[in-house]
Coordinates of C-alpha atoms in Angstrom, one line a residue:
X1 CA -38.8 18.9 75.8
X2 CA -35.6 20.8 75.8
X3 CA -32.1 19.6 74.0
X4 CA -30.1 17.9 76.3
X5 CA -27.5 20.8 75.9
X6 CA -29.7 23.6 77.5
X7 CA -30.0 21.9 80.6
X8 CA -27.4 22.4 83.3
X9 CA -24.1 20.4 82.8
X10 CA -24.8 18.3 85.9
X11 CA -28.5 17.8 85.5
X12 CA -27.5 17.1 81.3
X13 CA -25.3 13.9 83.5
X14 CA -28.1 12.7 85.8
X15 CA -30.9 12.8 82.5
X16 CA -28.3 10.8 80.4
X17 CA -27.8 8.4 83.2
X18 CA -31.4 7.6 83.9
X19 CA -32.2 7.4 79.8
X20 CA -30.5 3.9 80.5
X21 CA -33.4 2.7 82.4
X22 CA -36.1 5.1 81.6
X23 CA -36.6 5.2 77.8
X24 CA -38.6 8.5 76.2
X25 CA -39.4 9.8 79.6
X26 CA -37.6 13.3 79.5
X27 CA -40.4 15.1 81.2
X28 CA -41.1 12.9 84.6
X29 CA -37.4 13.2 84.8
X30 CA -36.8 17.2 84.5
X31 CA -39.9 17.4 86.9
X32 CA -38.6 14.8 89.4
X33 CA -35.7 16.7 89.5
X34 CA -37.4 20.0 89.4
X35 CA -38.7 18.6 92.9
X36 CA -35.7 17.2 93.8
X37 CA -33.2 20.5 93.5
X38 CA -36.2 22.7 95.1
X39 CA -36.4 20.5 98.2
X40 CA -39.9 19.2 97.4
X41 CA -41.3 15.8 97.1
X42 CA -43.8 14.6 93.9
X43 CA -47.1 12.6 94.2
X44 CA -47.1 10.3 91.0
X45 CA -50.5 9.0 89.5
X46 CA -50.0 6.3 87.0
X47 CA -50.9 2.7 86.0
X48 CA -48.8 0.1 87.3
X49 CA -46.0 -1.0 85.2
X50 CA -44.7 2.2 83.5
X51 CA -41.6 2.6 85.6
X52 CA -42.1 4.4 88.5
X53 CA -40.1 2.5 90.7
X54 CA -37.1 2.4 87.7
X55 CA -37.6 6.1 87.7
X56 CA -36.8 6.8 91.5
X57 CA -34.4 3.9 91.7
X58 CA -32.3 5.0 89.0
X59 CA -32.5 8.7 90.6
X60 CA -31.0 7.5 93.4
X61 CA -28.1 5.5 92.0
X62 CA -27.4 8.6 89.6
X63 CA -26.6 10.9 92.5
X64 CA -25.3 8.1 94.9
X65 CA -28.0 8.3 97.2
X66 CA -29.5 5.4 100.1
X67 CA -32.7 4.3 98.5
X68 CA -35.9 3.0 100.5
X69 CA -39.0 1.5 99.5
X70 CA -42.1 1.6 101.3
X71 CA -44.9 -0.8 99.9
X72 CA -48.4 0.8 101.6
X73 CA -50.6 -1.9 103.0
X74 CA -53.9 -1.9 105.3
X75 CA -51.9 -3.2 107.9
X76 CA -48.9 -0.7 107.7
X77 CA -48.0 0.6 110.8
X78 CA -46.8 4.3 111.3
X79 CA -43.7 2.1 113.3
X80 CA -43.2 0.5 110.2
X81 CA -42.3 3.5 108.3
X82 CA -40.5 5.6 111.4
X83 CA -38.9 2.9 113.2
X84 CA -39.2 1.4 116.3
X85 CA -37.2 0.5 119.8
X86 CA -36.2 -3.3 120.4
X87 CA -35.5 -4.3 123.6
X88 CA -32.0 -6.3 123.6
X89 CA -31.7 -8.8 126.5
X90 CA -27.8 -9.0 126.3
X91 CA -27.6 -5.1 126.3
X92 CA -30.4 -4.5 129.0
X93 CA -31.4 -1.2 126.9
X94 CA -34.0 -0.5 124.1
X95 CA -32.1 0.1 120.4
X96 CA -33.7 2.2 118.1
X97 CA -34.2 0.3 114.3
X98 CA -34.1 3.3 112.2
X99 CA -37.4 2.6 109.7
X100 CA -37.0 3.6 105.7
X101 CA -38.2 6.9 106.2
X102 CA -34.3 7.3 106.9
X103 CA -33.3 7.1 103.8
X104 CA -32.3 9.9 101.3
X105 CA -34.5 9.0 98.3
X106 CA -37.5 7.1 99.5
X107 CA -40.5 5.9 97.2
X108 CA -43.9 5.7 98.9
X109 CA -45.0 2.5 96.5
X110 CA -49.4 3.2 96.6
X111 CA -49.7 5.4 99.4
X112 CA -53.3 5.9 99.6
X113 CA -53.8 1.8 100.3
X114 CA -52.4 2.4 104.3
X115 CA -54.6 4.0 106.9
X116 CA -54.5 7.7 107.1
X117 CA -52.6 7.1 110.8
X118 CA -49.9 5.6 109.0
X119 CA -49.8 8.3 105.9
X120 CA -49.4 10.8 108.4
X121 CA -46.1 9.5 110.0
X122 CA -44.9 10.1 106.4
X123 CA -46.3 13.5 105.4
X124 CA -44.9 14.2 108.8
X125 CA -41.6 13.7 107.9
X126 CA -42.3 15.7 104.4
X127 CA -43.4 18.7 106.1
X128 CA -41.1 18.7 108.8
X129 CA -37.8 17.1 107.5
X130 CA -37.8 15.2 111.2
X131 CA -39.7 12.4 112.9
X132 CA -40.8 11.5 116.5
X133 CA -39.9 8.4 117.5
X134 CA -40.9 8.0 121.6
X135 CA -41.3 11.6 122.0
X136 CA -37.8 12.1 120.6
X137 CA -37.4 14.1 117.0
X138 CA -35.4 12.5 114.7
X139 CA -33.7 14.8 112.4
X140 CA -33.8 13.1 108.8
X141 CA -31.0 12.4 105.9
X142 CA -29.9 15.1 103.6
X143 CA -31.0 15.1 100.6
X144 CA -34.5 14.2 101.7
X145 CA -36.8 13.4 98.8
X146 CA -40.0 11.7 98.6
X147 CA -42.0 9.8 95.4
X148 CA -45.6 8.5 96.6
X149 CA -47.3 6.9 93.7
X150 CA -51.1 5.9 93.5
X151 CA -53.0 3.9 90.9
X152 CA -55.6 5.7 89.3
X153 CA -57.7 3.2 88.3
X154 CA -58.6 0.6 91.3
X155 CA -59.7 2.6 94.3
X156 CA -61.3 -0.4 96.1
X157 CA -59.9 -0.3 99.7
X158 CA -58.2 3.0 99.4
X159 CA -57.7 6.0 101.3
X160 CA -57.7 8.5 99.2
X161 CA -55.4 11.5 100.3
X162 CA -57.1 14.1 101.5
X163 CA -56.5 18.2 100.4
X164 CA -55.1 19.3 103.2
X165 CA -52.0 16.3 102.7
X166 CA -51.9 16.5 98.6
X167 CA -51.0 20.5 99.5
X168 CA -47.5 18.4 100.5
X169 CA -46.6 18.0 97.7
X170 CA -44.7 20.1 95.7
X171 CA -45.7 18.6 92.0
X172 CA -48.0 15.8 90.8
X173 CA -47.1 14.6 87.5
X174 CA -48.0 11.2 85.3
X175 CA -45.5 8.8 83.9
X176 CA -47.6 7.9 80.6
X177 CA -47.5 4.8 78.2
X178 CA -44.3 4.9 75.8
X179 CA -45.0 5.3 71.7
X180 CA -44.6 2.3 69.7
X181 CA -40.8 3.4 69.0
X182 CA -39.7 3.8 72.8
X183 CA -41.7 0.3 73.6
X184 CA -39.3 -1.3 71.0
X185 CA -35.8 0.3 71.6
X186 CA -36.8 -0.9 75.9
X187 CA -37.3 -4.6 74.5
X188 CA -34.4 -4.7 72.7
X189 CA -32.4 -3.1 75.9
X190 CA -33.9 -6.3 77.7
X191 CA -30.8 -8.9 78.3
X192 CA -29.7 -10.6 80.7
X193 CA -29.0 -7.8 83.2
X194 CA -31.4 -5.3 84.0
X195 CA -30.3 -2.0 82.4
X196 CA -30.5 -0.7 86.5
X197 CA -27.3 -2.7 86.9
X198 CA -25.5 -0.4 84.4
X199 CA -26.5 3.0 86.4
X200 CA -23.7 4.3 88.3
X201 CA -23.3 7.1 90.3
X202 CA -22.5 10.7 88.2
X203 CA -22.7 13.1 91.6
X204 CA -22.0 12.9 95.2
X205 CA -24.7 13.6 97.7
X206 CA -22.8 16.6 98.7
X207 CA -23.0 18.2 95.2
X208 CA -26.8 17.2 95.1
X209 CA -27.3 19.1 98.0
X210 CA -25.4 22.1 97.3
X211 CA -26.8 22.5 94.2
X212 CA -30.3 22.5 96.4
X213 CA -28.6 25.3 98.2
X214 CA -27.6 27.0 95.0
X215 CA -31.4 26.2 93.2
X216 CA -32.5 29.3 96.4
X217 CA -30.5 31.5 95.0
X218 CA -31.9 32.2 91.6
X219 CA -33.4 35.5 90.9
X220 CA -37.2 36.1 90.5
X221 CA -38.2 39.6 89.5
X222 CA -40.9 41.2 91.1
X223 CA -43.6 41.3 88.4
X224 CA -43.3 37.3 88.3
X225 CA -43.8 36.8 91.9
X226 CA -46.9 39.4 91.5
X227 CA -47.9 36.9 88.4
X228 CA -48.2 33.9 90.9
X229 CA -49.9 36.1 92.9
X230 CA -52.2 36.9 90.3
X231 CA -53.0 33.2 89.6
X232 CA -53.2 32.0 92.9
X233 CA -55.7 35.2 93.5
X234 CA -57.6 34.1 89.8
X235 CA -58.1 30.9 91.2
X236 CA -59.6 31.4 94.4
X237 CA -62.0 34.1 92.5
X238 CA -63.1 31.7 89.9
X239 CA -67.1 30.9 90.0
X240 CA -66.1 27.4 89.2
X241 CA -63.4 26.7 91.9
X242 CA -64.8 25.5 95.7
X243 CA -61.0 25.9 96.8
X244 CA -58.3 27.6 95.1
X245 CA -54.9 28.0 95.3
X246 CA -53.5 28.2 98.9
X247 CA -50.4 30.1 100.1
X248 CA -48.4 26.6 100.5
X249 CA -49.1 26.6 96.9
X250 CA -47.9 29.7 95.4
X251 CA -44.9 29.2 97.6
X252 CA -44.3 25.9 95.7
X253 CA -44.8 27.3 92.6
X254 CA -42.1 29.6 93.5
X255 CA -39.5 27.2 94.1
X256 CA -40.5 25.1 91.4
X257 CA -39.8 27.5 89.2
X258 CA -36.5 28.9 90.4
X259 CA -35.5 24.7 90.3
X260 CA -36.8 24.7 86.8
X261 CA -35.0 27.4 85.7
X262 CA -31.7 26.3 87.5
X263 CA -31.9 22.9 85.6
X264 CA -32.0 25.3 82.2
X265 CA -29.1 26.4 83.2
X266 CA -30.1 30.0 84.4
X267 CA -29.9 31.6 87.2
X268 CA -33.1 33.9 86.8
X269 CA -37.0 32.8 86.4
X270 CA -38.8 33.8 83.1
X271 CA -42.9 33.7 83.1
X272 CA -42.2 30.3 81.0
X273 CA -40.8 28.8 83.5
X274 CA -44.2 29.5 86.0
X275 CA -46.8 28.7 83.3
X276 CA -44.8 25.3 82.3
X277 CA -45.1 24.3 85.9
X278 CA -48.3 25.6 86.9
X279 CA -50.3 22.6 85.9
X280 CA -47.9 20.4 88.0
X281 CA -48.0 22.3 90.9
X282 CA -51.6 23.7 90.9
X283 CA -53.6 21.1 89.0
X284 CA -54.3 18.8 92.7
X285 CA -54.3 22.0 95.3
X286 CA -57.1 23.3 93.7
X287 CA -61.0 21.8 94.1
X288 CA -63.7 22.1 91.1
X289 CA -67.3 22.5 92.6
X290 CA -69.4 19.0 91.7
X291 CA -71.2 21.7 89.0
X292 CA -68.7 22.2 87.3
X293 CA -67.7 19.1 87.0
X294 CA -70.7 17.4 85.9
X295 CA -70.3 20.0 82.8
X296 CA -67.1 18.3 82.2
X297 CA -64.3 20.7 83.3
X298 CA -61.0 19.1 84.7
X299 CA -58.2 20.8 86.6
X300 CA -56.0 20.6 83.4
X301 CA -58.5 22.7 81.6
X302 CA -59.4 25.2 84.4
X303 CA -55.5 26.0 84.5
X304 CA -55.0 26.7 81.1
X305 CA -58.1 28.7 81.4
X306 CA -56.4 30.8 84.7
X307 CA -52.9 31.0 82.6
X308 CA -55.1 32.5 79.6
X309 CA -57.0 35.4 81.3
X310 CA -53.8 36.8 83.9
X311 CA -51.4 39.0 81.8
X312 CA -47.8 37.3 81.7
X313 CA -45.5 40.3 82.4
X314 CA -43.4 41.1 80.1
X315 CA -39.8 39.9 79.6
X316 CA -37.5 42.8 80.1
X317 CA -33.4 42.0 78.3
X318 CA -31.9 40.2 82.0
X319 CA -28.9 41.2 83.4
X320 CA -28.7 37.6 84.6
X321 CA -27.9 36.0 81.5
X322 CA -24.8 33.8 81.7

């Protein structure tokens, strides 16, 4: 990844801050805040026990956000997630307990283990920034961000997310095991404290969120946004997709990259930016036909095989350069 000192003053803070918790993980943490700054939420696929939950938690304390967890079970109920009206005898009314969708950073803990019901009254609130609660819409915190995680290897009672909701999300991305060097320097941060204790805030809520608002105004040239176009068309063209890229997606892959460039401290998007991000942001929109598949093709290679055949437009000198 990058050196710390190409990265956004602010952003260089919030990285820094979360290296106390999250050791060697530079690249979940630029995309989760890739997500973050370009008002999207990110689907995280990984084993249990390589710090998703650190990674979210330590998020939220770095930009002094309310943190929620929602721990998806069989029995979840969408009520359970939105919130729900208690009657009070001593009040004679019904009071509304707000539900930990409410929150400003909220991680999803194994959302494909609740019933589809229930994973709609979050996507809901993903899509919408709102949620209905008795026929009433609810408008939601801001900064809104969502982290759903699933475990990739036990699938036994699941319910897998169908296409139509993974579209929600604006990257999917993998935590990974740490080296042999990053497992020993996070044993020997183990004391008596957890090292979550010593995270404290490095921005306000209100700087978060202005630098969301700031993240929509970096420049993309036209010839880029005609090279997304060019990969989204690729991809629904390919003899070896059943469903390519959608217009959600190219859309996504537009604010992803104006977010990624923002964190590298520009304010305009370069084809690097794009073709970094497009496996992120493609790699679960897209559906392989069960030929292909049996040959042995994955989404990670059919990418690198769209990024390879459309012509990157070339880089003209920017007027935008700091």
């Amino acid at each position: 990844m990058t050196k710390l000192s190409t990265y956004h003053p602010a952003v260089t803070r919030i990285i820094e801050n979360i290296n106390k918790v999250i050791i060697g993980k530079e690249e979940p943490i630029i995309l989760s805040l890739t997500a973050l700054l370009a008002g999207g939420h990110v689907l995280l696929e990984d084993v249990p026990g390589v710090g998703k939950t650190m990674l979210v938690r330590s998020l939220a304390r770095s930009v002094d956000c309310d943190f929620k967890r929602i721990q998806f079970t069989p029995d979840l109920l969408p009520s359970d997630v939105t919130g729900v009206s208690i009657y009070n005898p001593k009040t004679l009314e019904f009071e509304f307990r707000p539900g930990p969708i409410l929150g400003n950073i909220v991680l999803a803990d194994e959302i494909n283990r609740t019933s589809p019901k229930t994973q709609s009254s979050l996507l809901e609130a993903m899509e919408e920034k709102n949620i209905t609660v008795e026929g009433n819409a609810l408008p939601l915190a801001d900064p809104f961000f969502v982290m759903a995680t699933q475990n990739p290897v036990d699938y036994e009672g699941t319910y897998p997310l169908p296409e139509a909701q993974l579209d929600r999300f604006l990257l999917k991305i993998q935590m990974g095991y740490p080296n042999a060097a990053e497992e020993l320097r996070m044993l020997a941060s183990v004391g008596e404290n957890h090292p979550i204790t010593r995270v404290e805030p490095v921005m306000t809520k209100n700087e978060l969120v202005q630098m969301q608002k700031d993240v929509t105004n970096v420049y993309m040239d036209q010839q880029i946004q005609q090279y997304i176009v060019n990969l989204a068309q690729a991809s629904r063209k390919h003899p070896d997709v059943y469903l390519g890229l959608s217009p959600r997606g190219s859309i996504a892959l537009v604010r992803a990259a104006k977010a990624y460039a923002y964190i590298h401290y520009r304010d305009y998007v370069i084809p690097d930016d794009v073709q970094t991000l497009a496996p992120y942001v493609i790699g679960h929109r897209v559906l392989l036909r069960s030929e292909a598949r049996y040959d042995g093709l994955t989404s990670e290679k059919l990418i690198q095989r769209l990024l390879a055949a459309v012509e990157v437009p070339v880089e003209k000198e920017s007027v935008h350069e700091r």
